PDB file of C-alpha atoms in Angstrom:
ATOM      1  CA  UNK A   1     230.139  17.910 -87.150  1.00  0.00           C
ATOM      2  CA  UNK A   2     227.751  15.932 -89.554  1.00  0.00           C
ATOM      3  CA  UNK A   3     224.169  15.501 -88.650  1.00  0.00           C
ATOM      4  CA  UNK A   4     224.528  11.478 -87.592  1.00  0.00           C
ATOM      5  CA  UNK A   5     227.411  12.428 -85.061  1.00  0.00           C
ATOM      6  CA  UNK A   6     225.075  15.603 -83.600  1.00  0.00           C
ATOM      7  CA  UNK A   7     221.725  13.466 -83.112  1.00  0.00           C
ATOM      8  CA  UNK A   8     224.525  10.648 -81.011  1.00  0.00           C
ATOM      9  CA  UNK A   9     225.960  13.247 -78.877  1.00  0.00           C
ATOM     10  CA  UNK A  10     221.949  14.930 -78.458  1.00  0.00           C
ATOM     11  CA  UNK A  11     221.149  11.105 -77.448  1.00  0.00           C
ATOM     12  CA  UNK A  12     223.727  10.796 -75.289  1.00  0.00           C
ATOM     13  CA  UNK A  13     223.632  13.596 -73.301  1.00  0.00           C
ATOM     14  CA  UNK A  14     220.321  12.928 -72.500  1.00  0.00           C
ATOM     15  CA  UNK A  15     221.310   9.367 -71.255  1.00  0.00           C
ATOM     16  CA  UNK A  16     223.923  10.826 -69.277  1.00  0.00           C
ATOM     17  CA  UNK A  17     221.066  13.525 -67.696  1.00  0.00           C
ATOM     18  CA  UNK A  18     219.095  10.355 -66.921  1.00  0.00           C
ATOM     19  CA  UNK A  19     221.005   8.571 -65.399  1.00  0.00           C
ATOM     20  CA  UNK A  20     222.080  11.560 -62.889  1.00  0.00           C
ATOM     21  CA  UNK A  21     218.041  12.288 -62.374  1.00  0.00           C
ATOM     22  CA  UNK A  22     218.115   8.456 -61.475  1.00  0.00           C
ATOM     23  CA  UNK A  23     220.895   8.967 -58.748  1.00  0.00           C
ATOM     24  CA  UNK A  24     219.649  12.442 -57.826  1.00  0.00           C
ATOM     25  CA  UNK A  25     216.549  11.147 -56.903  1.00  0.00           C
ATOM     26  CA  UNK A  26     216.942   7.772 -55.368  1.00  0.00           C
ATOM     27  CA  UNK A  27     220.065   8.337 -53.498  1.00  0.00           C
ATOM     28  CA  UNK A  28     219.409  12.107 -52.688  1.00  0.00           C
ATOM     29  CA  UNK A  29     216.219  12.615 -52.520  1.00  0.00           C
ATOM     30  CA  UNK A  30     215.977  15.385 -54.573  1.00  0.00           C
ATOM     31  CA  UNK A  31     215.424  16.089 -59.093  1.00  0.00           C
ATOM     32  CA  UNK A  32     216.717  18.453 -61.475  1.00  0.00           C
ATOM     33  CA  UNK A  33     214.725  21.475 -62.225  1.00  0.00           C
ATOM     34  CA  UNK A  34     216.426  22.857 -65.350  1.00  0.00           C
ATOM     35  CA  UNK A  35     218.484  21.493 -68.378  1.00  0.00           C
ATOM     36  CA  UNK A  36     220.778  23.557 -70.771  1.00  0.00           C
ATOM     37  CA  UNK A  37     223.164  23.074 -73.267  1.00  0.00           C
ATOM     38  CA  UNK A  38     225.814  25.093 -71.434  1.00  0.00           C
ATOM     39  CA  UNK A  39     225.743  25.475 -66.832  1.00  0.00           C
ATOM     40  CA  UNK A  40     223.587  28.995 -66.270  1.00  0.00           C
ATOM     41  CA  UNK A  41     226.330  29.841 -63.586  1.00  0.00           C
ATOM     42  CA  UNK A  42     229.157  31.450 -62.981  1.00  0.00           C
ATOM     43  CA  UNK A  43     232.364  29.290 -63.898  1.00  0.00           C
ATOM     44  CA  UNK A  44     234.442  28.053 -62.625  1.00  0.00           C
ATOM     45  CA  UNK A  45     232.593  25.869 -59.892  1.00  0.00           C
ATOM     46  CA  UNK A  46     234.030  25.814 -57.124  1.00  0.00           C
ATOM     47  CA  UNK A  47     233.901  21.489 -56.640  1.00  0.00           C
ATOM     48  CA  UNK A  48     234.766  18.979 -59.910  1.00  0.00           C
ATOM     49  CA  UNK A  49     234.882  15.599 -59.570  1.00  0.00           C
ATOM     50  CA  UNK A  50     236.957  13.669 -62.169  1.00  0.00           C
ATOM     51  CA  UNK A  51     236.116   9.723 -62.582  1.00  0.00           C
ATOM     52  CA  UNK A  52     237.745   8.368 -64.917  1.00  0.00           C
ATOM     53  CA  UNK A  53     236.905   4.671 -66.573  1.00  0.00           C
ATOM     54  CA  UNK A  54     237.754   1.718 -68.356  1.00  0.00           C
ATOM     55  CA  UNK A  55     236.637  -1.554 -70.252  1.00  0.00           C
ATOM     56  CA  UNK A  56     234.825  -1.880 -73.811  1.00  0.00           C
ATOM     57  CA  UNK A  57     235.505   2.149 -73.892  1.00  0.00           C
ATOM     58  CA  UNK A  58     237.826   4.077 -71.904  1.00  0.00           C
ATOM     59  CA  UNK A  59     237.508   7.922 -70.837  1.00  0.00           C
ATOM     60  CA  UNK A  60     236.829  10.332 -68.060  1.00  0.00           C
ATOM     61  CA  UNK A  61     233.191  11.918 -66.733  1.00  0.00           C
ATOM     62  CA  UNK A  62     233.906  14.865 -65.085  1.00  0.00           C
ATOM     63  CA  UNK A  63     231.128  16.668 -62.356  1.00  0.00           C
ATOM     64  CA  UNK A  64     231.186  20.461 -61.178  1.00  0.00           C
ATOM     65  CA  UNK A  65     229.458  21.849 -58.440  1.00  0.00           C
ATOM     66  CA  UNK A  66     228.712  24.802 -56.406  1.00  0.00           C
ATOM     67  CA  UNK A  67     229.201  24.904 -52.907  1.00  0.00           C
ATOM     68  CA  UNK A  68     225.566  25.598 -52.447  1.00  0.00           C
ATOM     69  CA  UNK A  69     224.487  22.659 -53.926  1.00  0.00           C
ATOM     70  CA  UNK A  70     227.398  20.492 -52.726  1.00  0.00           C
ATOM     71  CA  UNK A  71     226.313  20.821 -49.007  1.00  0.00           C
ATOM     72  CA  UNK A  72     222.325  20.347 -49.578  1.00  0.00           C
ATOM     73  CA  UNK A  73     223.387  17.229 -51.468  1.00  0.00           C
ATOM     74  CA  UNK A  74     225.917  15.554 -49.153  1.00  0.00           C
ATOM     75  CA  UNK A  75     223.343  16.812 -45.812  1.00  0.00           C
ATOM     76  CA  UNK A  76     220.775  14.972 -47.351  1.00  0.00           C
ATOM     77  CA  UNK A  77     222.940  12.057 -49.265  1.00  0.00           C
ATOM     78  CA  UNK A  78     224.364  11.403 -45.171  1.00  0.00           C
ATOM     79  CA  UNK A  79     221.395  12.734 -42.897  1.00  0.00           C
ATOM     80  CA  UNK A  80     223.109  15.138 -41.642  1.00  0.00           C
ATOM     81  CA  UNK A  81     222.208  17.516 -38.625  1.00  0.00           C
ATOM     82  CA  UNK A  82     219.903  20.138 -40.998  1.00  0.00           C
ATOM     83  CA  UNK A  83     221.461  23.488 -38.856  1.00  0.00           C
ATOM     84  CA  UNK A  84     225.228  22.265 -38.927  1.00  0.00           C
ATOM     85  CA  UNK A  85     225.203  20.269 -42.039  1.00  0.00           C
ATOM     86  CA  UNK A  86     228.358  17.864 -43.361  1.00  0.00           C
ATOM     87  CA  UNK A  87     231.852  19.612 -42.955  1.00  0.00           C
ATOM     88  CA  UNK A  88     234.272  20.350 -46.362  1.00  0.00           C
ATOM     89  CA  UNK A  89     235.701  16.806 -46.091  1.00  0.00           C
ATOM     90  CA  UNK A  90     232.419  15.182 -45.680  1.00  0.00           C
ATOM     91  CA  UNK A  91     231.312  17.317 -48.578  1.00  0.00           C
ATOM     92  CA  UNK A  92     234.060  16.397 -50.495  1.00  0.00           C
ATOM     93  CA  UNK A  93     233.317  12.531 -49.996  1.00  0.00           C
ATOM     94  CA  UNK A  94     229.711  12.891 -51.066  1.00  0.00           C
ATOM     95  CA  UNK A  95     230.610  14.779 -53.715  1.00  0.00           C
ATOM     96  CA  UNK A  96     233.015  11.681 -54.916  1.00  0.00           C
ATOM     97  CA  UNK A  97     230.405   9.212 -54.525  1.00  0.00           C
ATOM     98  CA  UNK A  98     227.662  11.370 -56.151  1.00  0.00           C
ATOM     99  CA  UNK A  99     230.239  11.387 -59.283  1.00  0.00           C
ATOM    100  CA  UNK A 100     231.151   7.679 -59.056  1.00  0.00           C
ATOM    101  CA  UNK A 101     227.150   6.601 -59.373  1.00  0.00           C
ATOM    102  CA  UNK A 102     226.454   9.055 -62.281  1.00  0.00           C
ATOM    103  CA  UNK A 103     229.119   7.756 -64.207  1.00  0.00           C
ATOM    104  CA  UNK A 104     228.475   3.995 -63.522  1.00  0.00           C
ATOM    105  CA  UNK A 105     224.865   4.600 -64.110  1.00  0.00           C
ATOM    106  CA  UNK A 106     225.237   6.340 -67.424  1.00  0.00           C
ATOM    107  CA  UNK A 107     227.785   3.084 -68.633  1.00  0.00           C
ATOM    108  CA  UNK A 108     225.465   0.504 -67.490  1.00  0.00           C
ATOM    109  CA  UNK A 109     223.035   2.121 -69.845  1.00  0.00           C
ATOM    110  CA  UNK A 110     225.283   0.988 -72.489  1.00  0.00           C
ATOM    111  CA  UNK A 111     227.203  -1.811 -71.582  1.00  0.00           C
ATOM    112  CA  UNK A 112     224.892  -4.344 -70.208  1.00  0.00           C
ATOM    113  CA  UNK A 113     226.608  -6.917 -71.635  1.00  0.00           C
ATOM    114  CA  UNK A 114     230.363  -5.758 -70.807  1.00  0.00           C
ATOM    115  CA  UNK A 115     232.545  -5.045 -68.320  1.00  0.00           C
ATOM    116  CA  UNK A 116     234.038  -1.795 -67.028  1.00  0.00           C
ATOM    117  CA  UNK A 117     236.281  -0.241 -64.410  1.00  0.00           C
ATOM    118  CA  UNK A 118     236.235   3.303 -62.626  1.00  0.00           C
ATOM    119  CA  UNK A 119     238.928   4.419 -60.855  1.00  0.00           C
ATOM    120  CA  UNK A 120     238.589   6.117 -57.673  1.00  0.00           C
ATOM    121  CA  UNK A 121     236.906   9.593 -57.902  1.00  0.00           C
ATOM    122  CA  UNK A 122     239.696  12.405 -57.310  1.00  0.00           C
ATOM    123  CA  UNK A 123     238.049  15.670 -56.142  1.00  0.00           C
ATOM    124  CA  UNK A 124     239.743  18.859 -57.137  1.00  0.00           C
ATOM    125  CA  UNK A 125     238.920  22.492 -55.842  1.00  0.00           C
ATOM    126  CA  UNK A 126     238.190  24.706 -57.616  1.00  0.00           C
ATOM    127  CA  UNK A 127     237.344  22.893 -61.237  1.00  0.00           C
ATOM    128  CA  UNK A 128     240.150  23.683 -63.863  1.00  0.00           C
ATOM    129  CA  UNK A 129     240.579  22.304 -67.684  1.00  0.00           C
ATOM    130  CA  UNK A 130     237.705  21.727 -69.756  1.00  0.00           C
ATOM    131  CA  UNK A 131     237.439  18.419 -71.297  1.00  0.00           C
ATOM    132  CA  UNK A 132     235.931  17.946 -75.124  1.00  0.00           C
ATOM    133  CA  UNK A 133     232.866  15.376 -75.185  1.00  0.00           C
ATOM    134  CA  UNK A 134     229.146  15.606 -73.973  1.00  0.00           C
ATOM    135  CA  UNK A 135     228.158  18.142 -71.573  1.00  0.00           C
ATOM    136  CA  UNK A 136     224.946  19.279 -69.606  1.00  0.00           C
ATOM    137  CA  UNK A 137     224.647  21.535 -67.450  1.00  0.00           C
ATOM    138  CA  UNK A 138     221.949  21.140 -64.892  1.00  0.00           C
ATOM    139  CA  UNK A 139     219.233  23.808 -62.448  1.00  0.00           C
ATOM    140  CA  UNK A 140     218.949  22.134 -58.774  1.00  0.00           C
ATOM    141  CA  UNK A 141     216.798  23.218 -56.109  1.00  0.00           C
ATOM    142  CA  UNK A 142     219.924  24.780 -54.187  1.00  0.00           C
ATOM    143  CA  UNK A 143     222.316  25.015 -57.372  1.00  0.00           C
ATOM    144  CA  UNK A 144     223.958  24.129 -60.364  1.00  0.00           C
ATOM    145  CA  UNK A 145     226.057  21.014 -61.377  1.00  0.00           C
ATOM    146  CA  UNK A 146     227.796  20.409 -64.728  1.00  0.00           C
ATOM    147  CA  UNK A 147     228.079  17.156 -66.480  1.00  0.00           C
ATOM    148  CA  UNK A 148     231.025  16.118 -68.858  1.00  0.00           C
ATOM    149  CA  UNK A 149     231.854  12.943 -70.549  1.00  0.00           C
ATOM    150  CA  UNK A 150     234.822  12.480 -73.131  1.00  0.00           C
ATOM    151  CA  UNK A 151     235.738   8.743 -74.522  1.00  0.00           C
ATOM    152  CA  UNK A 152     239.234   8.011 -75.044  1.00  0.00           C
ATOM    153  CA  UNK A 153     242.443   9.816 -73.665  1.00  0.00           C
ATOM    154  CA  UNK A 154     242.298  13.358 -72.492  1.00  0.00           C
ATOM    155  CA  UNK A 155     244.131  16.068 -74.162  1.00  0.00           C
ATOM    156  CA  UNK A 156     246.599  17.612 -71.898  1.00  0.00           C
TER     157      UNK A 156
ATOM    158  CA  UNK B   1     222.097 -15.273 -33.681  1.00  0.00           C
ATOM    159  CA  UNK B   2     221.368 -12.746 -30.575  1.00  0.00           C
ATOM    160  CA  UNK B   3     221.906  -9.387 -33.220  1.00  0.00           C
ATOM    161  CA  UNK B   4     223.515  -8.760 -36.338  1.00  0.00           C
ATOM    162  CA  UNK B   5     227.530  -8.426 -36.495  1.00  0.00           C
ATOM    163  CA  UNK B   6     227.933  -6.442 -40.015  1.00  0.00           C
ATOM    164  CA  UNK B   7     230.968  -5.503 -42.160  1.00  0.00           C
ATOM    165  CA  UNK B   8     230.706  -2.315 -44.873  1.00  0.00           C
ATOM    166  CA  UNK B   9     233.369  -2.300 -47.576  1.00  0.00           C
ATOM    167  CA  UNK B  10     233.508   0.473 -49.539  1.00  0.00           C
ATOM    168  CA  UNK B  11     236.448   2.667 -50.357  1.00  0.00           C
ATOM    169  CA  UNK B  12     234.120   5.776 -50.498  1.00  0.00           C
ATOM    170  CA  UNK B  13     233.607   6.833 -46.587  1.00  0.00           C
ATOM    171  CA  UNK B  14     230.444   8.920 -47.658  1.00  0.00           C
ATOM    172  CA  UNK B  15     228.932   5.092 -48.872  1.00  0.00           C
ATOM    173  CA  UNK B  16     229.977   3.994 -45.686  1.00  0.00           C
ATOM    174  CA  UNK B  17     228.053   5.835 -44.187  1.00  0.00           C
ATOM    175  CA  UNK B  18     224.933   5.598 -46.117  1.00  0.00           C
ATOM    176  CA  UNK B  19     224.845   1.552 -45.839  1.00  0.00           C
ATOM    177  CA  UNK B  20     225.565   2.438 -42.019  1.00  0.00           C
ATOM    178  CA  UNK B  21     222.899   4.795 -41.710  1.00  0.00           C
ATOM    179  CA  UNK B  22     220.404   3.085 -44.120  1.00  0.00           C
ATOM    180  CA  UNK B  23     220.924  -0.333 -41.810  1.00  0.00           C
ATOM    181  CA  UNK B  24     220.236   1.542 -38.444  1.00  0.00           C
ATOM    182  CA  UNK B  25     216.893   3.198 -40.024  1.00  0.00           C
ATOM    183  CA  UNK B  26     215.957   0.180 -41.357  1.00  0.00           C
ATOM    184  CA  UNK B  27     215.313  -1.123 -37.844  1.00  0.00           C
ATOM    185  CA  UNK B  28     217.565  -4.225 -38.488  1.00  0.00           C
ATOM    186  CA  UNK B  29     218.906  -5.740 -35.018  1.00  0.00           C
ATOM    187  CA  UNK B  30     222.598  -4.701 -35.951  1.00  0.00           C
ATOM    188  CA  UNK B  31     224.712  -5.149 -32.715  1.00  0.00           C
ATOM    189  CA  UNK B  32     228.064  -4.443 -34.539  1.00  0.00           C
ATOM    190  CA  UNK B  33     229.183  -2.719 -37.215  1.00  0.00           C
ATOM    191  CA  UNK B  34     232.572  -2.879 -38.932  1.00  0.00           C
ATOM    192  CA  UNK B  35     233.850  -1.246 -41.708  1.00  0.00           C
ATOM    193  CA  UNK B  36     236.623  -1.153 -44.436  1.00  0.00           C
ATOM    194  CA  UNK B  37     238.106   0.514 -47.149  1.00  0.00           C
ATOM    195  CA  UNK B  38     239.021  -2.506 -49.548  1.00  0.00           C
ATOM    196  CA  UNK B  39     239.081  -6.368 -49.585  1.00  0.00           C
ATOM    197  CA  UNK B  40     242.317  -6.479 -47.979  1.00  0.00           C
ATOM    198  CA  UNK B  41     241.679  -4.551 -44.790  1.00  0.00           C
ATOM    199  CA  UNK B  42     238.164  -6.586 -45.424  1.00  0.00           C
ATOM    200  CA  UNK B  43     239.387 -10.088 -44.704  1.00  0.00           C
ATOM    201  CA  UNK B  44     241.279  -9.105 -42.027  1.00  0.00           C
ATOM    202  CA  UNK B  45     238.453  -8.166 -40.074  1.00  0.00           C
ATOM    203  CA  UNK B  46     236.609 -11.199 -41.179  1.00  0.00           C
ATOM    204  CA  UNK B  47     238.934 -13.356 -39.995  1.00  0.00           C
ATOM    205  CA  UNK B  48     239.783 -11.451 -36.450  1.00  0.00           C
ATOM    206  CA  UNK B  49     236.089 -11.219 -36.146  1.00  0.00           C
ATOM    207  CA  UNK B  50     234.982 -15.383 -36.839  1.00  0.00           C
ATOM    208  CA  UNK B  51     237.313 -16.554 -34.292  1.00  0.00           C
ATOM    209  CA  UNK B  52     234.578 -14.379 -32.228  1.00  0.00           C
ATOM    210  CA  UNK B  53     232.010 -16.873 -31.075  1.00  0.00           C
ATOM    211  CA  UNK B  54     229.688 -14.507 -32.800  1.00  0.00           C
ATOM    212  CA  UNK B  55     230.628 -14.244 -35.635  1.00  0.00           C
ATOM    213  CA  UNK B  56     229.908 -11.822 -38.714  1.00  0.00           C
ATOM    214  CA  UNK B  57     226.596 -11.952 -39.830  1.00  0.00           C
ATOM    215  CA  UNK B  58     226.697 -10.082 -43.296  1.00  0.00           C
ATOM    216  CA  UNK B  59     229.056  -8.295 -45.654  1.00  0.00           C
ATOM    217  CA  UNK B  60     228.064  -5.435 -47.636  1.00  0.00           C
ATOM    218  CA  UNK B  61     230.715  -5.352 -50.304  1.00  0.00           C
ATOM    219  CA  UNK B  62     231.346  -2.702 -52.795  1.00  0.00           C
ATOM    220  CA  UNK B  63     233.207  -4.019 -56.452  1.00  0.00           C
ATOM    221  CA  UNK B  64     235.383  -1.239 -57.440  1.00  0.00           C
ATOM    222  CA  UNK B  65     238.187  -0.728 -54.835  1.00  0.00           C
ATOM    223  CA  UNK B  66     241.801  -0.244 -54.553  1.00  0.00           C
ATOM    224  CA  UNK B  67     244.579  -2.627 -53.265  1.00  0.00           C
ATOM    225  CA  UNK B  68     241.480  -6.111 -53.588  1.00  0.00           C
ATOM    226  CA  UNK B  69     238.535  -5.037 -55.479  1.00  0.00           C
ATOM    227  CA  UNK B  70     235.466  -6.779 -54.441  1.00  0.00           C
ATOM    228  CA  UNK B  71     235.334  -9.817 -56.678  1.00  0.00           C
ATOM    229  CA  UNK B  72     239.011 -10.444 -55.729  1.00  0.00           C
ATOM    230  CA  UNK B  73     237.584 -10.095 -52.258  1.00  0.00           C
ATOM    231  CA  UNK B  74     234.172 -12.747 -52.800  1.00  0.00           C
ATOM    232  CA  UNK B  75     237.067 -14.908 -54.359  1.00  0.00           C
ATOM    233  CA  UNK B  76     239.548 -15.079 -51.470  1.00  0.00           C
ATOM    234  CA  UNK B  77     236.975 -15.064 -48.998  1.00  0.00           C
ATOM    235  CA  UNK B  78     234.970 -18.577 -50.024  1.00  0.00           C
ATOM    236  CA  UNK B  79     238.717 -20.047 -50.421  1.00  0.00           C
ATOM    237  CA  UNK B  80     238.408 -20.459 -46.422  1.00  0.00           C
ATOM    238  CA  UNK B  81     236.399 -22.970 -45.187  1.00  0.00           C
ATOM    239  CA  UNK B  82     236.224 -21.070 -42.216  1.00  0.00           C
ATOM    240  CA  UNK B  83     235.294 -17.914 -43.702  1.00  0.00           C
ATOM    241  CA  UNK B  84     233.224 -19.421 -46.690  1.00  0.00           C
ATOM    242  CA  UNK B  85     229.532 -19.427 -45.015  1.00  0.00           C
ATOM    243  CA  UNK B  86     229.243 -15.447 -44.727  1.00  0.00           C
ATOM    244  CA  UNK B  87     226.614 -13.783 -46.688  1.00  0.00           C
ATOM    245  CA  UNK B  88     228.231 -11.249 -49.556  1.00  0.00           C
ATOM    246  CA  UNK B  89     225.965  -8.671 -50.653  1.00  0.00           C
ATOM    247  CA  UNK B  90     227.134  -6.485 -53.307  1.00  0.00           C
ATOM    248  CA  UNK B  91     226.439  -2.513 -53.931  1.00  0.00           C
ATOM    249  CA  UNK B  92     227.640  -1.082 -57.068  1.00  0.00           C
ATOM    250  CA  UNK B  93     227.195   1.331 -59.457  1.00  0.00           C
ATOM    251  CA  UNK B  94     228.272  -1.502 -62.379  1.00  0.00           C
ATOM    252  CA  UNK B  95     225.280  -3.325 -63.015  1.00  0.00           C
ATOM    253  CA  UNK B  96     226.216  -5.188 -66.104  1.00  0.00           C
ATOM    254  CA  UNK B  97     225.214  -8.961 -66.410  1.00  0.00           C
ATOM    255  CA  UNK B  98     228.566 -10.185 -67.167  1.00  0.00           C
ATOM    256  CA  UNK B  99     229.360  -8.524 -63.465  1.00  0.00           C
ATOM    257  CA  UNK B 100     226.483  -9.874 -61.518  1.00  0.00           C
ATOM    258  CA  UNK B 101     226.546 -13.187 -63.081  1.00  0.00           C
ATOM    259  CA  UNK B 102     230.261 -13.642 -62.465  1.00  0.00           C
ATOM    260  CA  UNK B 103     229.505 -12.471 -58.882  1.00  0.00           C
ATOM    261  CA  UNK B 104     226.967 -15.590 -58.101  1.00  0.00           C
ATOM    262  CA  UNK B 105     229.578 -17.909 -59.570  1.00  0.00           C
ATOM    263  CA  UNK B 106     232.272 -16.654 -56.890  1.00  0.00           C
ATOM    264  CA  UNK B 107     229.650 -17.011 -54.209  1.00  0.00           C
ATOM    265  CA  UNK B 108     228.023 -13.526 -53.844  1.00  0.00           C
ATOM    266  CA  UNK B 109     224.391 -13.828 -52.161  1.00  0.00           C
ATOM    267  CA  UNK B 110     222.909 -10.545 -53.848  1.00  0.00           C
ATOM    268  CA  UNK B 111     223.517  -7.944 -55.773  1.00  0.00           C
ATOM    269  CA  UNK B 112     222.144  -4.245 -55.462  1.00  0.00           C
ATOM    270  CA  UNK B 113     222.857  -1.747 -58.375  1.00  0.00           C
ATOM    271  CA  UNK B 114     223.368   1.653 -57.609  1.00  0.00           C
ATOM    272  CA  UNK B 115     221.545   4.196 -57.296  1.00  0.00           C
ATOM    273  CA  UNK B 116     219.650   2.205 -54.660  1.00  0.00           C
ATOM    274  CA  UNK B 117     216.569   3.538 -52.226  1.00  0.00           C
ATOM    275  CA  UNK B 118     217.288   2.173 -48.789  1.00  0.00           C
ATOM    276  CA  UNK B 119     213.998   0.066 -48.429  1.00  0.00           C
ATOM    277  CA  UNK B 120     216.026  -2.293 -51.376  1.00  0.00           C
ATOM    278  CA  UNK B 121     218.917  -2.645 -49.396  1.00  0.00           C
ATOM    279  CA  UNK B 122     216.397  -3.707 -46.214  1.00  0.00           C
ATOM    280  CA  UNK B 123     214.878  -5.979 -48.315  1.00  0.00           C
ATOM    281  CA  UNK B 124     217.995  -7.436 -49.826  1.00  0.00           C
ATOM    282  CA  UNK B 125     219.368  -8.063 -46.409  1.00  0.00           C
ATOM    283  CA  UNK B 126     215.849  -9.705 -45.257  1.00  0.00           C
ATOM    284  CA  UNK B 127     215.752 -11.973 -47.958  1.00  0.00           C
ATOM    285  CA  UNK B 128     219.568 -13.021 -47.663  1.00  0.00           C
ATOM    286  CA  UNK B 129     219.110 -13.387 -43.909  1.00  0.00           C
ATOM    287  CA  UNK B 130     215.433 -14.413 -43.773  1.00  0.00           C
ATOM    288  CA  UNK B 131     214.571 -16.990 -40.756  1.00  0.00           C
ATOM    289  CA  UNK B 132     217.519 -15.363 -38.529  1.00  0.00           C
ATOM    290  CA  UNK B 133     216.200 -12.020 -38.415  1.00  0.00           C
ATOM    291  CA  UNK B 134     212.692 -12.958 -37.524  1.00  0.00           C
ATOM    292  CA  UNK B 135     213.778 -14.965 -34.710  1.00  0.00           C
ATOM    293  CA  UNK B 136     215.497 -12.392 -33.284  1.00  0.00           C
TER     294      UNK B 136
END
């Protein structure tokens, strides 16, 4: 990979970091702690969230998740009771939505002036298939999440 | 206007329940609240609901949906006289101009870009409803 292409991915994936700090703080209330090149946790999560999108560019952002993570964000995300917290499906849902707002806030970075589409979030357990592209992965307070973005189709 | 008759539609339950939640802590008079998952289960409810004397007060309104995403939804809805006078607020993650500019041309009130804090969403809501929530 030449230097040029290295520095746009490096750019990138820091847009795409912002723009989940931006939901993970406004919407949930809470900020990421730590930032790596590659998840410091076991894999596979246990949660992914695939979103894929459409318009100028076309391509898929994928989020993982552990469970640990999952439930503080969707208990705070839906003011949930702190001792019971949300159930799996509730989880789930959050989860979805969580996915749905990085992704659109990471393409309004760059398309101000366009249009795009995402298709509904589909929520898989556990996360399988890697995807090529940008990735992050990310410290919370009560977990880790990974970030993925490929543009154009995905192989396989 | 004795207390606000809502609608949320959003195919994403959790956002549902956020706008819901965000609403009721935001102190707003909300009487009723209705919700659906697209534009087409959306203007069925609008239209059961405004042969109510009391008739919806405000529609929260997400963009992308299945079955009638929300612009299809803005679009159908001002097509009936009837129907035409409810205030659309929109809450979406695509915040591109193109979007929110085509949005006032179909008849959209407002336009929130998500992420969004919940004190936005109040103010959105007291702006688009102004007069009719301080008389309350």
């Amino acid at each position: 990979m030449t230097e040029e292409l290295l520095h746009r991915d490096e750019v990138m994936a820091a847009e795409m970091v912002g723009a989940a700090r931006d939901v993970l703080n406004v919407m949930f209330f809470t900020d990421i702690l730590e930032e790596a090149d590659e998840c410091a946790c076991t894999r596979p999560l246990p949660i992914q969230v695939r979103v894929t999108f459409t318009g100028h560019q076309s391509g898929e952002f994928r989020l993982e998740v552990d469970e640990l993570a999952a439930g503080s964000l969707a208990g705070s995300f839906l003011g949930a009771d702190p001792v019971a917290g949300p159930n799996p499906e509730e989880v789930d849902q959050v989860m979805g939505e969580l996915g749905n707002m990085i992704c659109g806030a990471f393409l309004s970075r760059f398309e101000k002036e366009g249009l795009f589409a995402l298709a509904s979030p589909q929520v898989h357990r556990p996360a399988h298939g890697e995807i090529p592209g940008i990735h992050r992965g990310l410290e919370l307070m009560d977990g880790f999440m990974d970030l993925r973005m490929c543009w154009g189709s995905i192989p396989g | 206007m004795n207390s606000l008759r809502i609608l949320i539609v959003d195919d994403s339950p959790a956002m549902r329940a956020y706008v819901r939640r965000t609403v009721q802590l935001a102190s707003l008079p909300v009487k009723n609240v209705f919700e659906a998952g697209n534009g087409a289960e959306a203007l069925e409810i609008v239209q059961k609901e405004n042969r109510d004397p009391n008739k919806l007060d405000l529609i929260f309104a997400d963009l992308n949906m299945p079955v009638m995403d929300g612009e299809q939804f803005v679009e159908k809805l001002r097509q009936d006289e009837r129907d035409s006078k409810v205030p659309v607020l929109i809450i979406s993650t695509d915040a591109t101009q193109r979007r929110v500019t085509r949005l006032r041309e179909l008849g959209a009130q407002g336009y929130i870009s998500k992420p969004c804090q919940p004190e936005m969403i109040r103010l959105k809501v007291q702006q688009i409803l102004g007069d009719a929530i301080e008389s309350l």
